Tab-separated table of C-alpha atoms in Angstrom:
chain	number	residue	atom	x	y	z
V	1	MET	CA	39.538	2.801	-0.838
V	2	SER	CA	37.237	-0.214	-0.855
V	3	LYS	CA	33.998	1.739	-0.462
V	4	ASP	CA	33.164	5.269	-1.543
V	5	TYR	CA	30.775	6.392	1.185
V	6	TYR	CA	30.321	9.803	-0.428
V	7	LYS	CA	29.225	8.140	-3.661
V	8	ILE	CA	26.824	5.854	-1.771
V	9	LEU	CA	25.186	8.925	-0.217
V	10	GLY	CA	25.303	10.857	-3.491
V	11	VAL	CA	27.291	13.823	-2.121
V	12	GLU	CA	30.631	15.441	-2.892
V	13	LYS	CA	33.644	14.799	-0.653
V	14	GLY	CA	33.550	18.400	0.519
V	15	ALA	CA	29.842	18.295	1.447
V	16	SER	CA	28.780	19.846	4.741
V	17	GLN	CA	27.420	17.730	7.607
V	18	ASP	CA	23.977	19.202	6.953
V	19	GLU	CA	24.127	18.151	3.285
V	20	ILE	CA	25.240	14.657	4.312
V	21	LYS	CA	22.391	14.349	6.779
V	22	LYS	CA	19.829	15.512	4.203
V	23	ALA	CA	21.155	12.977	1.685
V	24	PHE	CA	20.955	10.228	4.284
V	25	ARG	CA	17.368	11.099	5.226
V	26	LYS	CA	16.305	11.031	1.565
V	27	LEU	CA	17.939	7.676	0.824
V	28	ALA	CA	16.758	6.144	4.105
V	29	HIS	CA	13.175	7.011	3.188
V	30	LYS	CA	13.653	5.499	-0.254
V	31	HIS	CA	15.265	2.209	0.769
V	32	HIS	CA	13.662	1.498	4.165
V	33	PRO	CA	12.882	-2.268	4.114
V	34	ASP	CA	9.441	-1.762	5.677
V	35	LYS	CA	8.404	0.485	2.801
V	36	PRO	CA	6.908	-1.050	-0.384
V	37	GLY	CA	9.761	-1.352	-2.860
V	38	GLY	CA	12.345	-0.910	-0.106
V	39	ASP	CA	15.797	-2.496	-0.284
V	40	GLU	CA	17.360	-3.671	2.994
V	41	ALA	CA	20.776	-4.192	1.409
V	42	MET	CA	20.848	-0.608	0.126
V	43	PHE	CA	19.426	0.658	3.415
V	44	LYS	CA	22.320	-1.045	5.202
V	45	GLU	CA	24.854	0.481	2.793
V	46	VAL	CA	23.414	3.961	3.240
V	47	ASN	CA	23.475	3.714	7.027
V	48	GLU	CA	26.978	2.271	7.039
V	49	ALA	CA	28.106	5.244	5.003
V	50	TYR	CA	26.306	7.717	7.256
V	51	GLN	CA	27.699	6.236	10.465
V	52	VAL	CA	31.140	7.055	9.155
V	53	VAL	CA	30.929	10.338	7.248
V	54	GLY	CA	28.084	11.564	9.443
V	55	ASP	CA	30.514	11.567	12.395
V	56	GLU	CA	33.207	14.260	12.318
V	57	THR	CA	35.933	12.127	13.909
V	58	LYS	CA	35.315	9.035	11.810
V	59	ARG	CA	35.016	11.139	8.679
V	60	LYS	CA	38.516	12.533	9.154
V	61	GLN	CA	39.905	9.011	9.662
V	62	TYR	CA	37.996	7.749	6.631
V	63	ASP	CA	39.256	10.596	4.438
V	64	GLN	CA	42.816	9.741	5.477
V	65	TYR	CA	42.814	5.936	5.582
V	66	GLY	CA	39.723	4.773	3.667
V	67	ALA	CA	36.835	2.481	4.587
V	68	ASP	CA	39.053	-0.020	6.448
V	69	PHE	CA	40.230	2.553	8.991
V	70	GLN	CA	38.522	0.717	11.855
V	71	GLN	CA	38.450	-2.804	10.398
V	72	GLN	CA	34.772	-3.213	11.322
V	73	GLY	CA	32.897	-2.689	8.079
V	74	GLY	CA	31.236	0.497	9.299
V	75	PHE	CA	29.024	-0.892	12.116
V	76	GLY	CA	31.512	-0.770	14.944
V	77	GLY	CA	31.905	0.781	18.341
V	78	GLY	CA	29.086	-0.895	20.237
V	79	ALA	CA	26.048	-1.744	18.059
V	80	GLY	CA	25.171	-4.216	15.317
V	81	TRP	CA	22.876	-4.245	12.307
V	82	GLU	CA	20.102	-6.061	14.192
V	83	ASP	CA	20.145	-3.384	16.889
V	84	PHE	CA	20.151	-0.678	14.253
V	85	MET	CA	17.143	-2.178	12.424
V	86	ARG	CA	15.275	-2.732	15.679
V	87	ALA	CA	15.646	0.960	16.481
V	88	ALA	CA	14.740	1.983	12.917
V	89	ARG	CA	11.542	-0.081	12.902
V	90	GLY	CA	10.658	1.115	16.395
V	91	GLY	CA	11.165	4.752	15.519
V	92	GLY	CA	13.248	5.531	18.613
V	93	GLY	CA	16.719	6.929	19.078
V	94	PHE	CA	19.928	5.005	18.478
V	95	GLN	CA	23.539	5.587	19.413
V	96	GLY	CA	26.365	3.460	18.083
V	97	GLY	CA	30.050	4.191	17.705
V	98	GLY	CA	29.621	7.921	18.282
V	99	ALA	CA	26.989	8.558	15.599
V	100	GLN	CA	23.526	9.377	16.927
V	101	PHE	CA	20.250	8.761	15.089
V	102	ASP	CA	16.702	9.803	15.847
V	103	PHE	CA	14.522	7.583	13.667
V	104	GLY	CA	11.291	9.253	14.717
V	105	ASP	CA	12.742	12.492	13.354
V	106	ILE	CA	14.156	10.862	10.224
V	107	PHE	CA	11.157	8.810	9.169
V	108	GLY	CA	8.313	10.841	10.687
V	109	ASP	CA	4.990	9.034	10.541
V	110	MET	CA	5.723	7.316	7.229
V	111	PHE	CA	5.983	3.962	8.964
V	112	GLY	CA	3.624	4.782	11.790
V	113	PHE	CA	6.001	5.836	14.548
V	114	GLY	CA	5.177	9.483	14.985
V	115	GLY	CA	7.126	12.651	15.326
V	116	GLY	CA	10.475	11.927	17.010
V	117	GLY	CA	12.156	12.989	20.214
V	118	ARG	CA	13.048	16.518	19.205
V	119	SER	CA	9.463	17.368	18.343
V	120	GLY	CA	8.346	16.588	21.896
V	121	GLY	CA	7.614	12.862	21.992
V	122	ARG	CA	6.299	10.504	19.377
V	123	GLN	CA	2.707	9.364	19.261
V	124	ARG	CA	1.493	5.852	19.694
V	125	ARG	CA	-0.431	4.521	16.737
V	126	GLY	CA	-3.541	2.374	16.843
V	127	ASN	CA	-3.860	-0.916	15.011
V	128	ASP	CA	-4.817	-1.022	11.367
V	129	ILE	CA	-7.930	-3.039	10.546
V	130	GLN	CA	-8.907	-4.906	7.392
V	131	VAL	CA	-12.466	-5.805	6.479
V	132	ASP	CA	-13.675	-7.687	3.412
V	133	ILE	CA	-16.700	-6.866	1.294
V	134	GLU	CA	-18.217	-8.678	-1.676
V	135	LEU	CA	-19.361	-6.841	-4.808
V	136	SER	CA	-21.309	-7.864	-7.858
V	137	PHE	CA	-19.503	-7.730	-11.186
V	138	GLU	CA	-21.538	-4.672	-12.202
V	139	ASP	CA	-20.885	-2.768	-8.952
V	140	ALA	CA	-17.134	-3.217	-9.437
V	141	VAL	CA	-17.413	-1.985	-13.024
V	142	PHE	CA	-19.491	1.118	-12.348
V	143	GLY	CA	-18.777	1.870	-8.676
V	144	VAL	CA	-21.112	1.884	-5.683
V	145	GLU	CA	-21.454	3.169	-2.135
V	146	ARG	CA	-21.570	0.636	0.681
V	147	TYR	CA	-21.973	0.907	4.451
V	148	ILE	CA	-19.859	-1.163	6.810
V	149	THR	CA	-20.315	-1.659	10.549
V	150	LEU	CA	-17.700	-3.095	12.883
V	151	GLN	CA	-16.677	-3.327	16.518
V	152	LYS	CA	-13.326	-1.739	17.374
V	153	GLN	CA	-11.432	0.439	19.821
V	154	ASN	CA	-12.644	4.054	19.503
V	155	ASP	CA	-11.816	7.275	21.301
V	156	CYS	CA	-13.677	7.528	24.577
V	157	ASP	CA	-16.721	9.736	24.008
V	158	VAL	CA	-16.516	11.153	27.561
V	159	CYS	CA	-12.915	12.418	27.553
V	160	SER	CA	-12.610	12.628	23.725
V	161	GLY	CA	-9.644	10.294	23.828
V	162	SER	CA	-7.528	12.349	26.240
V	163	GLY	CA	-7.788	9.865	29.120
V	164	ALA	CA	-8.380	12.736	31.528
V	165	GLU	CA	-11.468	13.182	33.657
V	166	PRO	CA	-13.321	16.229	32.276
V	167	GLY	CA	-12.382	19.294	34.337
V	168	SER	CA	-9.257	17.774	35.914
V	169	ASP	CA	-5.887	19.528	35.757
V	170	VAL	CA	-3.229	18.386	33.283
V	171	THR	CA	0.445	18.693	34.266
V	172	THR	CA	3.816	17.910	32.717
V	173	CYS	CA	4.860	14.283	33.137
V	174	ASN	CA	7.470	13.978	35.890
V	175	GLU	CA	9.152	10.878	34.478
V	176	CYS	CA	10.014	12.215	31.026
V	177	GLY	CA	9.894	15.957	31.767
V	178	GLY	CA	7.390	16.519	28.979
V	179	ARG	CA	9.518	14.952	26.243
V	180	GLY	CA	7.301	11.883	25.865
V	181	GLN	CA	10.379	9.661	25.763
V	182	VAL	CA	12.858	8.216	28.224
V	183	MET	CA	16.300	6.818	27.483
V	184	ARG	CA	17.142	3.174	28.108
V	185	VAL	CA	20.605	1.581	27.956
V	186	GLN	CA	20.886	-2.089	27.003
V	187	GLN	CA	24.060	-4.117	27.205
V	188	THR	CA	24.650	-6.386	24.206
V	189	ILE	CA	27.538	-8.600	23.152
V	190	LEU	CA	28.579	-5.749	20.868
V	191	GLY	CA	28.509	-3.156	23.599
V	192	ALA	CA	26.056	-0.695	25.146
V	193	MET	CA	23.117	0.474	23.067
V	194	GLN	CA	21.133	3.529	24.069
V	195	THR	CA	17.589	3.902	22.732
V	196	ALA	CA	14.755	6.347	23.253
V	197	VAL	CA	11.487	4.639	24.165
V	198	THR	CA	7.968	5.911	24.773
V	199	CYS	CA	7.462	7.084	28.326
V	200	PRO	CA	5.477	4.374	30.160
V	201	THR	CA	3.834	6.929	32.451
V	202	CYS	CA	2.346	9.381	29.942
V	203	HIS	CA	2.454	7.015	26.931
V	204	GLY	CA	4.336	9.564	24.855
V	205	ALA	CA	2.022	12.506	25.519
V	206	GLY	CA	4.467	14.429	27.709
V	207	LYS	CA	1.563	15.367	29.969
V	208	LYS	CA	-0.551	13.568	32.530
V	209	SER	CA	-3.904	14.394	34.065
V	210	GLU	CA	-4.363	14.461	37.825
V	211	LYS	CA	-7.529	12.370	37.492
V	212	SER	CA	-8.109	9.634	34.961
V	213	CYS	CA	-11.354	9.402	33.036
V	214	LYS	CA	-13.737	7.130	34.925
V	215	HIS	CA	-15.428	5.900	31.760
V	216	CYS	CA	-12.262	4.540	30.091
V	217	SER	CA	-10.029	4.285	33.216
V	218	GLY	CA	-7.603	6.732	31.636
V	219	ALA	CA	-6.970	4.655	28.526
V	220	GLY	CA	-8.685	7.213	26.282
V	221	MET	CA	-10.448	4.486	24.328
V	222	VAL	CA	-13.373	2.101	24.616
V	223	ARG	CA	-14.640	-0.731	22.453
V	224	SER	CA	-17.737	0.306	20.537
V	225	GLU	CA	-19.514	0.021	17.212
V	226	SER	CA	-18.630	2.215	14.238
V	227	SER	CA	-20.302	2.610	10.859
V	228	TYR	CA	-18.731	4.119	7.752
V	229	LYS	CA	-19.896	4.865	4.240
V	230	VAL	CA	-17.372	3.544	1.749
V	231	LYS	CA	-17.297	4.883	-1.788
V	232	ILE	CA	-16.189	2.080	-4.109
V	233	PRO	CA	-14.726	3.622	-7.271
V	234	GLY	CA	-15.788	2.279	-10.634
V	235	GLY	CA	-13.147	0.034	-12.172
V	236	ILE	CA	-11.866	-1.540	-8.966
V	237	ASP	CA	-10.787	-5.136	-9.521
V	238	ASN	CA	-10.951	-8.263	-7.400
V	239	GLY	CA	-8.537	-7.943	-4.479
V	240	GLY	CA	-8.469	-4.148	-4.672
V	241	VAL	CA	-8.054	-2.285	-1.376
V	242	ILE	CA	-9.509	1.035	-0.254
V	243	ARG	CA	-7.809	2.866	2.615
V	244	LEU	CA	-9.784	4.951	5.108
V	245	THR	CA	-7.160	7.013	6.931
V	246	GLY	CA	-7.636	7.313	10.673
V	247	LYS	CA	-10.625	4.943	10.757
V	248	GLY	CA	-8.736	2.054	12.326
V	249	GLU	CA	-8.415	1.426	16.043
V	250	SER	CA	-7.809	4.248	18.483
V	251	ALA	CA	-4.420	4.411	20.183
V	252	GLY	CA	-5.940	5.986	23.256
V	253	ALA	CA	-4.706	9.051	25.111
V	254	GLN	CA	-2.649	11.331	22.865
V	255	GLY	CA	-2.330	8.606	20.233
V	256	GLN	CA	-2.970	8.459	16.512
V	257	ALA	CA	-5.662	6.149	15.161
V	258	GLY	CA	-4.709	3.442	12.710
V	259	ASP	CA	-6.212	3.029	9.250
V	260	LEU	CA	-9.115	0.938	8.003
V	261	TYR	CA	-8.487	-1.123	4.868
V	262	VAL	CA	-11.452	-2.398	2.879
V	263	GLN	CA	-10.562	-5.293	0.573
V	264	VAL	CA	-12.909	-5.964	-2.324
V	265	HIS	CA	-13.938	-9.400	-3.582
V	266	VAL	CA	-15.792	-9.339	-6.906
V	267	ARG	CA	-18.243	-12.060	-7.868
V	268	SER	CA	-17.882	-13.473	-11.367
V	269	LYS	CA	-20.553	-12.975	-14.033
V	270	ALA	CA	-21.484	-15.817	-16.370
V	271	GLY	CA	-20.417	-15.143	-19.939
V	272	PHE	CA	-18.236	-12.125	-19.061
V	273	GLN	CA	-14.471	-12.081	-18.649
V	274	ARG	CA	-12.536	-9.020	-17.539
V	275	HIS	CA	-8.966	-8.182	-18.553
V	276	ASP	CA	-7.819	-4.830	-17.185
V	277	PHE	CA	-10.589	-2.483	-18.344
V	278	ASP	CA	-11.835	-4.529	-21.297
V	279	ILE	CA	-14.655	-7.076	-21.335
V	280	TYR	CA	-14.611	-10.289	-23.404
V	281	THR	CA	-17.738	-12.207	-24.368
V	282	GLU	CA	-18.698	-14.848	-26.923
V	283	VAL	CA	-21.727	-15.338	-29.151
V	284	SER	CA	-22.800	-18.231	-31.373
V	285	ILE	CA	-24.261	-17.738	-34.854
V	286	SER	CA	-25.337	-20.147	-37.568
V	287	PHE	CA	-23.374	-20.954	-40.703
V	288	ALA	CA	-25.978	-19.079	-42.744
V	289	GLN	CA	-25.594	-15.965	-40.574
V	290	ALA	CA	-21.828	-16.130	-40.913
V	291	ALA	CA	-21.992	-16.561	-44.674
V	292	LEU	CA	-24.809	-14.152	-45.494
V	293	GLY	CA	-24.484	-11.648	-42.647
V	294	ASP	CA	-27.077	-10.631	-40.091
V	295	LYS	CA	-27.901	-8.254	-37.242
V	296	ILE	CA	-28.044	-9.988	-33.850
V	297	GLU	CA	-28.703	-9.013	-30.232
V	298	ILE	CA	-25.949	-9.501	-27.656
V	299	ASP	CA	-25.557	-8.999	-23.900
V	300	THR	CA	-23.459	-6.090	-22.607
V	301	LEU	CA	-23.012	-4.458	-19.215
V	302	ASP	CA	-25.332	-1.749	-20.509
V	303	GLY	CA	-28.085	-4.195	-21.468
V	304	LYS	CA	-28.966	-5.650	-24.867
V	305	LYS	CA	-27.185	-4.159	-27.896
V	306	LYS	CA	-27.310	-4.811	-31.654
V	307	LEU	CA	-24.262	-6.283	-33.372
V	308	VAL	CA	-23.927	-6.317	-37.140
V	309	ILE	CA	-22.489	-9.566	-38.523
V	310	PRO	CA	-21.017	-8.844	-41.967
V	311	GLU	CA	-21.070	-11.351	-44.821
V	312	GLY	CA	-18.271	-13.889	-44.706
V	313	THR	CA	-17.656	-13.686	-40.961
V	314	GLN	CA	-15.099	-16.315	-39.937
V	315	PRO	CA	-15.208	-18.573	-36.843
V	316	GLY	CA	-13.282	-16.940	-33.954
V	317	GLN	CA	-13.520	-13.467	-35.462
V	318	LYS	CA	-13.613	-10.655	-32.875
V	319	PHE	CA	-15.737	-7.521	-32.974
V	320	LYS	CA	-14.951	-4.441	-30.885
V	321	LEU	CA	-17.685	-2.445	-29.175
V	322	LYS	CA	-16.109	0.826	-28.024
V	323	ASN	CA	-16.726	2.223	-24.530
V	324	LEU	CA	-18.771	-0.761	-23.346
V	325	GLY	CA	-16.074	-2.109	-21.036
V	326	VAL	CA	-15.042	-1.293	-17.459
V	327	THR	CA	-14.859	2.216	-16.020
V	328	ARG	CA	-11.210	3.247	-15.956
V	329	LEU	CA	-10.190	3.388	-12.296
V	330	HIS	CA	-9.586	6.993	-11.156
V	331	ARG	CA	-9.740	8.151	-14.780
V	332	THR	CA	-12.366	9.128	-17.298
V	333	GLY	CA	-13.838	6.865	-19.954
V	334	ARG	CA	-14.295	3.123	-20.204
V	335	GLY	CA	-12.614	0.172	-21.827
V	336	ASP	CA	-14.100	-1.780	-24.724
V	337	GLN	CA	-16.060	-4.990	-25.159
V	338	TYR	CA	-14.696	-7.654	-27.492
V	339	VAL	CA	-17.169	-10.175	-28.873
V	340	THR	CA	-15.805	-13.441	-30.262
V	341	VAL	CA	-18.066	-15.128	-32.850
V	342	ASN	CA	-18.459	-18.900	-32.773
V	343	VAL	CA	-20.090	-20.523	-35.802
V	344	ALA	CA	-22.425	-23.316	-34.765
V	345	VAL	CA	-22.366	-26.395	-37.040
V	346	PRO	CA	-25.528	-28.550	-36.799
V	347	LYS	CA	-24.971	-32.178	-35.828
V	348	LYS	CA	-27.866	-33.427	-37.995
V	349	LEU	CA	-29.221	-32.165	-41.326
V	350	SER	CA	-32.476	-32.918	-43.097
V	351	LYS	CA	-32.341	-34.385	-46.603
V	352	LYS	CA	-33.235	-31.004	-48.064
V	353	ALA	CA	-30.542	-29.292	-46.050
V	354	LYS	CA	-27.959	-31.878	-47.055
V	355	LYS	CA	-28.848	-31.368	-50.714
V	356	LEU	CA	-28.457	-27.624	-50.388
V	357	VAL	CA	-25.090	-28.015	-48.678
V	358	GLU	CA	-23.943	-30.381	-51.433
V	359	GLU	CA	-24.945	-27.817	-54.028
V	360	LEU	CA	-23.178	-25.111	-52.070
V	361	LYS	CA	-20.073	-27.284	-51.752
V	362	GLY	CA	-19.576	-27.132	-55.450
V	363	GLU	CA	-19.691	-23.333	-55.398
V	364	LEU	CA	-17.082	-22.912	-52.665
């Protein structure tokens, strides 16, 4: 047996069809190529396995003859991998070689394609939006609240996004019978492929109003201005993104709004370098201060602070100031500040200074 489909799905050979389906759903979620960290090769393996052992007839043939029972590598009987992935990314239904799949049901709204045919029609989803904001170094370290204003598609404020004229009757959609989906059959070089698509009449709602909203012409959405208060957490770094769920563009009647993503750009601060949650700065001291020790004033994110320079401090030596770094993102406490000491050597010396250095040279 060239491939162990049961092993690929992580089930025993005697597993029930329900157990096989549950295993497939779990692995499909994990490896879906549109999901961060997804693996298309593994996703293909998992689906190949499920198309066989998830079908009673093919499973019996596989158990008897092995993976080569149909000499088609698993994706046979009328549909190819491209068709399968197109249906998976679209969230509709799929039928190939006897095995039926409802991707809306399997993947839910994880990838933005709603609830599936069996739950009564999947919702459309509005577009996601990304906006960029600029922060000072200090605001990124400690956190801040900012207001953003943008123009986008919003739910119609007259019909509340339903698309129906207020007071008009709402009836079951005649085209889809209230399911929100209609079946379409497409002929391909690999055979007929049947998919479930959003009903073009009710746009997946399963219902339709007798009169459309005059304000939005039944679309359920209008372009208008929106303002949001965004809480920027302390510790966010340059390029960090904050997600505001449901604050993207409206999808109109019976749809689900997209998300709003706020990407942060942090301005640099002279003399300060950030690495994770720690801050690195430098300070210059004289040879005398390094040799004899001193107490100096340095810049921190919390203002001026005193730093004790012990006797015999060496060039490049680092001093750690605890809890004066960056706020730890989504955690308590702060990082540290590391101060590197540079010993400044004068380019010119007076005669008296030269004499003193010569005397000191003999002592070192």
